[in-house]
mmCIF file of C-alpha atoms and ligand atoms in Angstrom:
data_model
loop_
_atom_site.group_PDB
_atom_site.id
_atom_site.type_symbol
_atom_site.label_atom_id
_atom_site.label_comp_id
_atom_site.label_asym_id
_atom_site.label_seq_id
_atom_site.Cartn_x
_atom_site.Cartn_y
_atom_site.Cartn_z
ATOM 1 C CA MET L 1 -16.251 29.708 7.844
ATOM 2 C CA LYS L 2 -12.442 29.683 7.887
ATOM 3 C CA GLN L 3 -13.056 33.304 9.211
ATOM 4 C CA PHE L 4 -9.436 33.263 10.963
ATOM 5 C CA TRP L 5 -7.978 31.923 8.084
ATOM 6 C CA SER L 6 -5.366 32.898 6.237
ATOM 7 C CA GLU L 7 -5.862 33.765 1.911
ATOM 8 C CA ARG L 8 -2.558 31.511 1.432
ATOM 9 C CA ILE L 9 -3.886 28.387 2.531
ATOM 10 C CA LYS L 10 -8.125 29.596 2.225
ATOM 11 C CA ASP L 11 -8.385 27.489 -1.308
ATOM 12 C CA LEU L 12 -6.067 25.004 -0.546
ATOM 13 C CA VAL L 13 -6.806 21.243 -0.758
ATOM 14 C CA PRO L 14 -5.144 18.875 1.466
ATOM 15 C CA TYR L 15 -4.125 15.508 0.950
ATOM 16 C CA THR L 16 -6.451 12.817 1.415
ATOM 17 C CA PRO L 17 -4.568 9.941 2.635
ATOM 18 C CA GLY L 18 -6.174 6.042 3.244
ATOM 19 C CA GLU L 19 -8.465 4.959 5.608
ATOM 20 C CA GLN L 20 -7.169 3.703 8.405
ATOM 21 C CA PRO L 21 -10.317 2.175 9.956
ATOM 22 C CA LYS L 22 -11.934 1.862 14.196
ATOM 23 C CA ASP L 23 -14.625 0.435 14.197
ATOM 24 C CA ARG L 24 -13.373 -3.634 12.772
ATOM 25 C CA VAL L 25 -10.740 -5.235 11.658
ATOM 26 C CA PHE L 26 -9.851 -5.541 8.180
ATOM 27 C CA ILE L 27 -7.300 -6.922 6.032
ATOM 28 C CA LYS L 28 -5.951 -3.815 4.900
ATOM 29 C CA LEU L 29 -4.678 -3.746 1.266
ATOM 30 C CA ASN L 30 -4.907 0.066 1.121
ATOM 31 C CA THR L 31 -1.987 2.396 2.362
ATOM 32 C CA ASN L 32 0.570 0.247 1.180
ATOM 33 C CA GLU L 33 2.078 -0.516 4.697
ATOM 34 C CA ASN L 34 4.389 -3.409 4.675
ATOM 35 C CA PRO L 35 1.551 -6.639 5.899
ATOM 36 C CA TYR L 36 5.254 -7.934 7.797
ATOM 37 C CA PRO L 37 6.245 -6.712 11.102
ATOM 38 C CA PRO L 38 9.584 -4.086 11.515
ATOM 39 C CA SER L 39 13.099 -6.441 12.495
ATOM 40 C CA PRO L 40 13.281 -7.950 15.867
ATOM 41 C CA LYS L 41 16.556 -5.662 15.796
ATOM 42 C CA VAL L 42 14.511 -3.126 15.701
ATOM 43 C CA LEU L 43 12.949 -3.586 18.061
ATOM 44 C CA LYS L 44 14.596 -4.463 20.474
ATOM 45 C CA ALA L 45 16.200 -0.125 19.354
ATOM 46 C CA ILE L 46 13.627 0.766 20.441
ATOM 47 C CA GLU L 47 13.043 -0.567 23.642
ATOM 48 C CA ASP L 48 16.731 0.219 24.287
ATOM 49 C CA ALA L 49 16.613 3.611 23.390
ATOM 50 C CA ALA L 50 13.337 4.170 25.411
ATOM 51 C CA GLY L 51 14.688 5.260 28.496
ATOM 52 C CA GLU L 52 15.073 7.890 31.033
ATOM 53 C CA GLY L 53 17.290 9.088 27.667
ATOM 54 C CA LEU L 54 13.902 10.588 26.352
ATOM 55 C CA ARG L 55 14.316 13.669 28.442
ATOM 56 C CA LEU L 56 16.670 15.277 26.290
ATOM 57 C CA TYR L 57 16.021 16.297 23.200
ATOM 58 C CA PRO L 58 17.288 14.437 19.645
ATOM 59 C CA ASP L 59 21.033 14.844 17.791
ATOM 60 C CA PRO L 60 19.665 17.338 15.589
ATOM 61 C CA GLU L 61 22.090 16.450 13.201
ATOM 62 C CA ALA L 62 20.472 12.814 13.349
ATOM 63 C CA THR L 63 24.857 11.495 12.442
ATOM 64 C CA ALA L 64 24.102 7.787 13.392
ATOM 65 C CA LEU L 65 21.123 7.462 11.591
ATOM 66 C CA ARG L 66 23.749 9.867 8.591
ATOM 67 C CA GLN L 67 26.168 7.410 9.128
ATOM 68 C CA ALA L 68 24.145 4.038 8.112
ATOM 69 C CA ILE L 69 22.381 5.110 5.563
ATOM 70 C CA ALA L 70 25.083 6.724 3.972
ATOM 71 C CA GLU L 71 27.031 3.563 4.126
ATOM 72 C CA TYR L 72 24.236 1.319 3.264
ATOM 73 C CA HIS L 73 23.870 3.553 -0.669
ATOM 74 C CA GLY L 74 28.259 4.184 -0.416
ATOM 75 C CA LEU L 75 27.850 7.830 0.585
ATOM 76 C CA LYS L 76 28.496 10.686 2.742
ATOM 77 C CA PRO L 77 27.082 11.666 5.730
ATOM 78 C CA GLU L 78 26.438 15.071 4.290
ATOM 79 C CA GLN L 79 24.582 13.811 0.783
ATOM 80 C CA VAL L 80 22.109 12.615 3.325
ATOM 81 C CA PHE L 81 19.086 14.406 5.462
ATOM 82 C CA CYS L 82 16.762 13.086 7.729
ATOM 83 C CA GLY L 83 13.446 13.818 8.310
ATOM 84 C CA ASN L 84 9.953 12.894 9.723
ATOM 85 C CA GLY L 85 8.871 10.283 6.897
ATOM 86 C CA SER L 86 9.333 11.198 3.184
ATOM 87 C CA ASP L 87 6.320 12.850 2.911
ATOM 88 C CA GLU L 88 8.240 15.718 5.536
ATOM 89 C CA VAL L 89 11.641 15.207 2.681
ATOM 90 C CA LEU L 90 9.682 15.990 0.491
ATOM 91 C CA GLY L 91 7.909 19.444 0.712
ATOM 92 C CA LEU L 92 11.547 20.193 2.558
ATOM 93 C CA CYS L 93 13.095 19.050 -0.702
ATOM 94 C CA PHE L 94 10.370 21.515 -2.417
ATOM 95 C CA TYR L 95 10.224 24.742 -0.610
ATOM 96 C CA ALA L 96 14.616 24.262 -0.831
ATOM 97 C CA PHE L 97 15.361 23.947 -4.657
ATOM 98 C CA PHE L 98 11.520 25.668 -6.394
ATOM 99 C CA THR L 99 11.327 28.995 -6.357
ATOM 100 C CA PRO L 100 7.763 30.687 -6.812
ATOM 101 C CA GLY L 101 7.437 31.502 -10.694
ATOM 102 C CA LYS L 102 9.293 28.757 -12.442
ATOM 103 C CA LYS L 103 7.064 25.667 -13.658
ATOM 104 C CA VAL L 104 7.890 22.902 -11.639
ATOM 105 C CA VAL L 105 6.403 20.160 -14.067
ATOM 106 C CA PHE L 106 5.018 16.105 -12.787
ATOM 107 C CA PRO L 107 2.736 14.025 -14.568
ATOM 108 C CA ASP L 108 -1.126 14.493 -14.027
ATOM 109 C CA ILE L 109 -0.918 10.434 -12.274
ATOM 110 C CA THR L 110 1.686 10.570 -10.296
ATOM 111 C CA TYR L 111 1.814 10.695 -5.842
ATOM 112 C CA SER L 112 -1.169 13.654 -5.100
ATOM 113 C CA PHE L 113 0.698 15.173 -2.532
ATOM 114 C CA TYR L 114 2.866 17.078 -5.070
ATOM 115 C CA PRO L 115 0.490 19.637 -6.020
ATOM 116 C CA VAL L 116 -0.677 19.832 -2.431
ATOM 117 C CA TYR L 117 3.429 20.813 -1.765
ATOM 118 C CA THR L 118 3.428 23.977 -4.599
ATOM 119 C CA GLN L 119 -0.144 24.861 -3.790
ATOM 120 C CA LEU L 120 0.722 25.082 -0.145
ATOM 121 C CA PHE L 121 4.680 27.156 -1.579
ATOM 122 C CA GLY L 122 2.940 29.258 -3.885
ATOM 123 C CA LEU L 123 4.877 27.432 -6.435
ATOM 124 C CA ASP L 124 3.886 27.120 -10.506
ATOM 125 C CA TYR L 125 3.767 23.668 -12.045
ATOM 126 C CA GLU L 126 2.206 21.949 -15.226
ATOM 127 C CA GLU L 127 0.889 18.483 -14.707
ATOM 128 C CA ILE L 128 2.296 17.080 -17.889
ATOM 129 C CA PRO L 129 -0.638 14.029 -18.937
ATOM 130 C CA LEU L 130 0.654 9.265 -18.711
ATOM 131 C CA ASN L 131 0.503 7.991 -22.160
ATOM 132 C CA GLU L 132 -2.856 6.793 -22.297
ATOM 133 C CA ASP L 133 -0.407 3.240 -21.101
ATOM 134 C CA PHE L 134 0.915 5.332 -17.913
ATOM 135 C CA THR L 135 4.417 5.466 -19.217
ATOM 136 C CA LEU L 136 6.138 8.950 -19.289
ATOM 137 C CA PRO L 137 6.336 10.918 -22.062
ATOM 138 C CA VAL L 138 10.073 11.662 -21.344
ATOM 139 C CA GLU L 139 10.885 13.821 -24.591
ATOM 140 C CA LYS L 140 7.523 16.575 -21.855
ATOM 141 C CA PHE L 141 10.412 16.495 -19.091
ATOM 142 C CA LEU L 142 13.525 17.351 -21.046
ATOM 143 C CA GLY L 143 13.748 21.099 -20.507
ATOM 144 C CA SER L 144 12.068 24.818 -20.610
ATOM 145 C CA ASN L 145 11.254 24.144 -16.473
ATOM 146 C CA GLY L 146 11.989 25.370 -13.111
ATOM 147 C CA GLY L 147 11.974 21.477 -11.970
ATOM 148 C CA ALA L 148 10.576 18.456 -12.013
ATOM 149 C CA VAL L 149 10.071 15.033 -10.018
ATOM 150 C CA ILE L 150 9.746 12.104 -11.053
ATOM 151 C CA CYS L 151 8.238 9.341 -9.043
ATOM 152 C CA ASN L 152 9.631 6.363 -9.529
ATOM 153 C CA PRO L 153 7.644 3.777 -9.969
ATOM 154 C CA ASN L 154 5.413 5.409 -10.498
ATOM 155 C CA ALA L 155 1.920 5.367 -7.846
ATOM 156 C CA PRO L 156 -0.424 4.819 -8.048
ATOM 157 C CA THR L 157 0.319 3.023 -11.820
ATOM 158 C CA GLY L 158 4.233 0.740 -10.295
ATOM 159 C CA ARG L 159 5.447 1.590 -13.224
ATOM 160 C CA THR L 160 9.140 2.106 -13.290
ATOM 161 C CA LEU L 161 10.970 5.051 -15.684
ATOM 162 C CA PRO L 162 14.574 2.965 -17.000
ATOM 163 C CA LEU L 163 17.712 4.700 -15.560
ATOM 164 C CA THR L 164 18.362 5.468 -19.416
ATOM 165 C CA ASP L 165 15.178 7.704 -19.465
ATOM 166 C CA ILE L 166 16.171 9.575 -15.793
ATOM 167 C CA ARG L 167 19.025 10.377 -17.167
ATOM 168 C CA ARG L 168 18.139 11.819 -20.181
ATOM 169 C CA ILE L 169 15.742 14.135 -18.266
ATOM 170 C CA LEU L 170 18.840 15.130 -15.581
ATOM 171 C CA ASP L 171 21.002 15.739 -18.823
ATOM 172 C CA ALA L 172 17.941 17.615 -20.521
ATOM 173 C CA ASN L 173 17.438 20.083 -17.049
ATOM 174 C CA PRO L 174 21.324 20.756 -16.078
ATOM 175 C CA ASP L 175 20.092 24.059 -14.182
ATOM 176 C CA VAL L 176 16.909 22.547 -11.742
ATOM 177 C CA VAL L 177 17.366 19.600 -8.844
ATOM 178 C CA VAL L 178 14.797 16.430 -10.725
ATOM 179 C CA LEU L 179 13.731 14.855 -7.145
ATOM 180 C CA VAL L 180 12.666 11.609 -8.094
ATOM 181 C CA ASP L 181 10.477 10.447 -5.219
ATOM 182 C CA GLU L 182 11.732 5.414 -4.767
ATOM 183 C CA ALA L 183 8.849 4.651 -2.284
ATOM 184 C CA TYR L 184 8.442 2.119 -4.033
ATOM 185 C CA ALA L 185 12.280 0.696 -6.041
ATOM 186 C CA ASP L 186 12.615 -1.257 -3.681
ATOM 187 C CA PHE L 187 10.213 -3.877 -4.229
ATOM 188 C CA GLY L 188 12.249 -4.322 -7.852
ATOM 189 C CA ALA L 189 13.322 -0.364 -9.518
ATOM 190 C CA GLN L 190 16.606 0.329 -10.679
ATOM 191 C CA SER L 191 17.498 2.397 -8.159
ATOM 192 C CA ALA L 192 18.733 6.553 -9.605
ATOM 193 C CA VAL L 193 20.944 6.653 -6.536
ATOM 194 C CA GLU L 194 24.399 5.146 -8.095
ATOM 195 C CA LEU L 195 23.644 8.461 -11.311
ATOM 196 C CA ILE L 196 24.392 11.209 -7.572
ATOM 197 C CA SER L 197 28.105 11.547 -7.667
ATOM 198 C CA GLU L 198 28.194 12.281 -11.729
ATOM 199 C CA TYR L 199 24.682 14.508 -11.307
ATOM 200 C CA PRO L 200 24.687 17.188 -9.341
ATOM 201 C CA ASN L 201 20.852 18.291 -10.201
ATOM 202 C CA LEU L 202 19.588 15.572 -8.937
ATOM 203 C CA VAL L 203 17.997 14.262 -5.319
ATOM 204 C CA VAL L 204 16.442 10.732 -4.222
ATOM 205 C CA VAL L 205 13.931 10.947 -1.703
ATOM 206 C CA CYS L 206 13.139 7.222 0.080
ATOM 207 C CA THR L 207 11.667 6.044 3.417
ATOM 208 C CA MET L 208 11.583 3.520 5.571
ATOM 209 C CA SER L 209 7.794 3.156 5.491
ATOM 210 C CA LYS L 210 7.331 0.545 2.513
ATOM 211 C CA SER L 211 10.132 -1.638 2.505
ATOM 212 C CA ARG L 212 10.838 -1.483 5.866
ATOM 213 C CA SER L 213 7.675 -1.924 7.547
ATOM 214 C CA LEU L 214 8.491 1.344 9.528
ATOM 215 C CA ALA L 215 5.422 3.723 8.328
ATOM 216 C CA GLY L 216 3.935 4.035 11.857
ATOM 217 C CA MET L 217 7.946 5.740 13.378
ATOM 218 C CA ARG L 218 7.865 8.333 10.397
ATOM 219 C CA ILE L 219 11.779 7.808 8.730
ATOM 220 C CA GLY L 220 12.315 8.939 5.604
ATOM 221 C CA TYR L 221 15.485 10.371 4.050
ATOM 222 C CA ALA L 222 16.726 11.987 1.544
ATOM 223 C CA LEU L 223 20.018 12.262 -1.603
ATOM 224 C CA GLY L 224 22.173 14.055 -3.095
ATOM 225 C CA ASN L 225 25.282 16.356 -2.669
ATOM 226 C CA ALA L 226 26.117 17.298 -0.123
ATOM 227 C CA ASP L 227 25.431 21.553 -1.064
ATOM 228 C CA LEU L 228 21.704 20.493 -2.474
ATOM 229 C CA ILE L 229 21.466 18.603 1.176
ATOM 230 C CA ALA L 230 22.900 21.152 2.452
ATOM 231 C CA GLY L 231 19.976 23.493 1.848
ATOM 232 C CA VAL L 232 17.963 21.265 2.669
ATOM 233 C CA ASN L 233 19.179 21.522 5.909
ATOM 234 C CA CYS L 234 18.759 25.251 6.297
ATOM 235 C CA VAL L 235 14.811 24.779 5.300
ATOM 236 C CA LYS L 236 14.762 22.051 8.217
ATOM 237 C CA ASN L 237 16.558 24.763 10.866
ATOM 238 C CA SER L 238 13.946 27.145 9.858
ATOM 239 C CA PHE L 239 11.024 25.177 10.604
ATOM 240 C CA ASN L 240 12.133 22.648 12.860
ATOM 241 C CA SER L 241 15.714 21.404 14.625
ATOM 242 C CA TYR L 242 13.982 18.114 16.073
ATOM 243 C CA PRO L 243 12.605 16.329 13.016
ATOM 244 C CA LEU L 244 12.793 12.761 14.376
ATOM 245 C CA ASP L 245 13.001 11.423 18.160
ATOM 246 C CA ARG L 246 14.894 9.356 19.765
ATOM 247 C CA LEU L 247 12.943 6.432 19.230
ATOM 248 C CA ALA L 248 12.800 6.666 15.727
ATOM 249 C CA LEU L 249 15.979 7.881 15.459
ATOM 250 C CA ALA L 250 17.017 4.239 16.971
ATOM 251 C CA ALA L 251 14.687 2.630 14.641
ATOM 252 C CA GLY L 252 16.202 3.164 11.602
ATOM 253 C CA GLU L 253 19.114 3.214 11.736
ATOM 254 C CA ALA L 254 18.671 -0.357 12.773
ATOM 255 C CA ALA L 255 16.136 -0.379 10.103
ATOM 256 C CA ILE L 256 19.041 -0.055 7.463
ATOM 257 C CA ARG L 257 21.567 -2.162 9.165
ATOM 258 C CA ASP L 258 19.675 -4.742 9.349
ATOM 259 C CA VAL L 259 20.074 -6.516 5.723
ATOM 260 C CA GLU L 260 19.331 -9.338 5.580
ATOM 261 C CA TYR L 261 15.554 -8.934 7.085
ATOM 262 C CA PHE L 262 15.087 -6.160 5.024
ATOM 263 C CA GLU L 263 16.177 -8.787 1.693
ATOM 264 C CA CYS L 264 14.060 -11.340 3.197
ATOM 265 C CA THR L 265 10.664 -9.462 3.487
ATOM 266 C CA ARG L 266 10.652 -7.708 0.234
ATOM 267 C CA ASN L 267 11.530 -10.594 -1.661
ATOM 268 C CA SER L 268 8.551 -12.117 0.197
ATOM 269 C CA ILE L 269 6.154 -9.446 -1.173
ATOM 270 C CA MET L 270 8.148 -9.318 -4.739
ATOM 271 C CA GLN L 271 6.480 -12.761 -4.868
ATOM 272 C CA THR L 272 3.749 -13.004 -3.912
ATOM 273 C CA ARG L 273 2.865 -10.048 -6.005
ATOM 274 C CA GLU L 274 4.007 -12.564 -9.119
ATOM 275 C CA ARG L 275 1.789 -14.726 -7.654
ATOM 276 C CA THR L 276 -0.533 -13.003 -7.138
ATOM 277 C CA THR L 277 -0.779 -11.098 -10.333
ATOM 278 C CA VAL L 278 -0.580 -14.291 -12.545
ATOM 279 C CA HIS L 279 -3.900 -15.238 -10.014
ATOM 280 C CA LEU L 280 -5.919 -11.789 -10.978
ATOM 281 C CA ARG L 281 -5.163 -11.828 -14.733
ATOM 282 C CA GLU L 282 -6.681 -15.436 -14.459
ATOM 283 C CA LEU L 283 -10.301 -13.911 -13.380
ATOM 284 C CA GLY L 284 -9.915 -10.964 -16.395
ATOM 285 C CA PHE L 285 -8.546 -8.486 -14.370
ATOM 286 C CA ARG L 286 -6.222 -6.040 -16.638
ATOM 287 C CA VAL L 287 -3.329 -5.791 -14.031
ATOM 288 C CA HIS L 288 -0.315 -3.332 -14.727
ATOM 289 C CA ASP L 289 3.197 -5.455 -14.602
ATOM 290 C CA SER L 290 5.080 -3.403 -10.873
ATOM 291 C CA ASN L 291 7.380 -2.686 -9.620
ATOM 292 C CA ALA L 292 5.919 -1.687 -6.537
ATOM 293 C CA ASN L 293 4.279 -3.594 -3.435
ATOM 294 C CA PHE L 294 0.783 -2.737 -4.693
ATOM 295 C CA ILE L 295 -0.865 -3.376 -7.624
ATOM 296 C CA PHE L 296 -3.150 -1.478 -10.317
ATOM 297 C CA ILE L 297 -5.712 -3.355 -11.805
ATOM 298 C CA ALA L 298 -8.796 -2.739 -13.999
ATOM 299 C CA HIS L 299 -12.000 -5.565 -14.588
ATOM 300 C CA PRO L 300 -14.171 -5.126 -18.113
ATOM 301 C CA ALA L 301 -17.481 -6.088 -16.123
ATOM 302 C CA LYS L 302 -16.753 -4.174 -12.944
ATOM 303 C CA SER L 303 -16.199 -1.033 -12.186
ATOM 304 C CA GLY L 304 -13.788 1.184 -10.303
ATOM 305 C CA LYS L 305 -16.220 1.845 -7.312
ATOM 306 C CA GLU L 306 -17.843 -1.325 -7.094
ATOM 307 C CA LEU L 307 -15.078 -3.527 -6.794
ATOM 308 C CA GLN L 308 -13.830 -0.995 -3.557
ATOM 309 C CA GLN L 309 -17.271 -1.858 -2.299
ATOM 310 C CA GLY L 310 -17.926 -4.894 -2.922
ATOM 311 C CA LEU L 311 -14.366 -5.537 -1.668
ATOM 312 C CA ARG L 312 -15.003 -4.101 1.749
ATOM 313 C CA ASP L 313 -18.081 -5.386 2.109
ATOM 314 C CA ARG L 314 -16.368 -8.988 2.762
ATOM 315 C CA GLY L 315 -13.464 -6.812 4.992
ATOM 316 C CA VAL L 316 -10.670 -5.869 1.882
ATOM 317 C CA LEU L 317 -9.485 -2.901 2.221
ATOM 318 C CA VAL L 318 -8.146 -0.827 -1.240
ATOM 319 C CA ARG L 319 -7.877 2.786 -2.623
ATOM 320 C CA TRP L 320 -10.064 3.574 -5.543
ATOM 321 C CA PHE L 321 -9.297 7.557 -7.032
ATOM 322 C CA ASN L 322 -12.404 8.799 -8.639
ATOM 323 C CA LYS L 323 -10.172 11.234 -10.143
ATOM 324 C CA PRO L 324 -9.967 11.553 -14.610
ATOM 325 C CA ARG L 325 -8.402 8.453 -16.407
ATOM 326 C CA ILE L 326 -8.065 5.732 -12.733
ATOM 327 C CA ASP L 327 -11.829 5.174 -11.768
ATOM 328 C CA GLN L 328 -11.952 2.330 -13.154
ATOM 329 C CA TYR L 329 -8.336 1.268 -11.281
ATOM 330 C CA LEU L 330 -7.950 -0.841 -7.758
ATOM 331 C CA ARG L 331 -4.122 -0.126 -5.986
ATOM 332 C CA VAL L 332 -4.151 -2.789 -3.869
ATOM 333 C CA SER L 333 -0.711 -3.006 -1.994
ATOM 334 C CA ILE L 334 0.740 -6.445 -1.163
ATOM 335 C CA GLY L 335 -0.098 -7.941 1.657
ATOM 336 C CA THR L 336 0.634 -12.082 2.945
ATOM 337 C CA ASP L 337 0.507 -14.707 -0.032
ATOM 338 C CA ALA L 338 -2.630 -15.518 2.753
ATOM 339 C CA ASP L 339 -4.387 -11.585 2.839
ATOM 340 C CA MET L 340 -3.948 -11.377 -1.639
ATOM 341 C CA GLU L 341 -5.376 -15.292 -1.768
ATOM 342 C CA ARG L 342 -8.190 -14.153 0.777
ATOM 343 C CA MET L 343 -7.937 -10.460 -0.963
ATOM 344 C CA CYS L 344 -8.745 -12.573 -4.617
ATOM 345 C CA ALA L 345 -11.449 -14.966 -3.835
ATOM 346 C CA ALA L 346 -13.319 -11.732 -3.080
ATOM 347 C CA CYS L 347 -12.864 -10.597 -6.121
ATOM 348 C CA GLU L 348 -13.575 -13.621 -7.543
ATOM 349 C CA GLU L 349 -17.184 -13.580 -5.330
ATOM 350 C CA ILE L 350 -18.144 -10.102 -6.892
ATOM 351 C CA LEU L 351 -17.980 -11.683 -10.469
ATOM 352 C CA LYS L 352 -19.692 -14.590 -9.980
ATOM 353 C CA GLY L 353 -22.552 -11.735 -8.224
HETATM 354 C C1 LIG D 401 4.335 6.298 1.579
HETATM 355 C C2 LIG D 401 4.586 7.291 0.373
HETATM 356 C C3 LIG D 401 5.407 8.372 0.610
HETATM 357 C C4 LIG D 401 5.657 8.844 1.798
HETATM 358 O O1 LIG D 401 5.602 8.217 3.044
HETATM 359 P P1 LIG D 401 5.786 8.288 4.559
HETATM 360 O O2 LIG D 401 5.505 7.534 5.239
HETATM 361 O O3 LIG D 401 6.191 10.050 4.954
HETATM 362 O O4 LIG D 401 8.189 8.633 4.732
HETATM 363 C C5 LIG D 401 6.007 9.572 -0.345
HETATM 364 N N1 LIG D 401 6.025 9.659 -1.295
HETATM 365 C C6 LIG D 401 5.054 8.399 -2.353
HETATM 366 C C7 LIG D 401 5.369 7.581 -3.314
HETATM 367 C C8 LIG D 401 4.509 7.243 -1.483
HETATM 368 O O5 LIG D 401 3.470 6.496 -1.719
#
């Protein structure tokens, strides 16, 4: 097997996304999707874009979308890069900013796509162990590396690094890129975007998949100084000129402009998260404080694996990572209040049984 595979990919272990069940209806709390539909304005924009114009290629520069994103974040359009989901944006950034032979650093417990990109691109990397309580040992990220990647809030722990620490890391790494993945920052963390004007080595990567209910449209973007963004464009234009199709361009622009809907849905999710945290703690769960649209939980009386299976049997999907240090934990996405009540009730049943 793998007879005709290139040497580059023979040993590559790809990223495994959470299950997308097709056989039965589950309460889906396993991939951090948003339980609320996209804004009605987004659906209207997609309808309007779904016409004879699809005959033509989309705008390769995503001009209107970048303009809208720039306005929203108080930046210039040349400080914005748009791609086909932030996974793609992250991949292009890794290729653009990290050099083989110079070690990229990121935590041992973080988004598991990072080591896949470094392996795919032949980059050296070091996984820095998080502290016992899953906080980040900031001093280990201060210099002597070929770049750093920090997911903030971190996945799957939900823990947040304060901006003062991000600043320390940026200050100590002036000659390399510090990439901050803010896939979940809209759910209560302070964004590093405000540091972009001060730090030419900072790239912030965002997605519309979580806080804007658009996982199905594949829209992600990177923000940073114009020279860094030109670097990402150089890679993108050497790979795929049109990463975003016409429907995604229209949807993304409408989503970023509908601030009211965004505020309303993200606030609902944060409130549900706090209620769920209280309830699960009453059931004896250890629940880390989270600034994301998921919580990371463990129970002293049941293993992570048993809990995941028990929940699955009761129609609730959550994510369990069979990995050292975190195999007693579940990552549970925040759904609607009703979803979370069902989830808590299922947990109560499992714990009694
Ligand atoms: C979900 C997620 C992404 C990717 O999101 P896209 O759907 O590809 O935009 C990136 N980083 C982290 C940490 C995520 O959890």
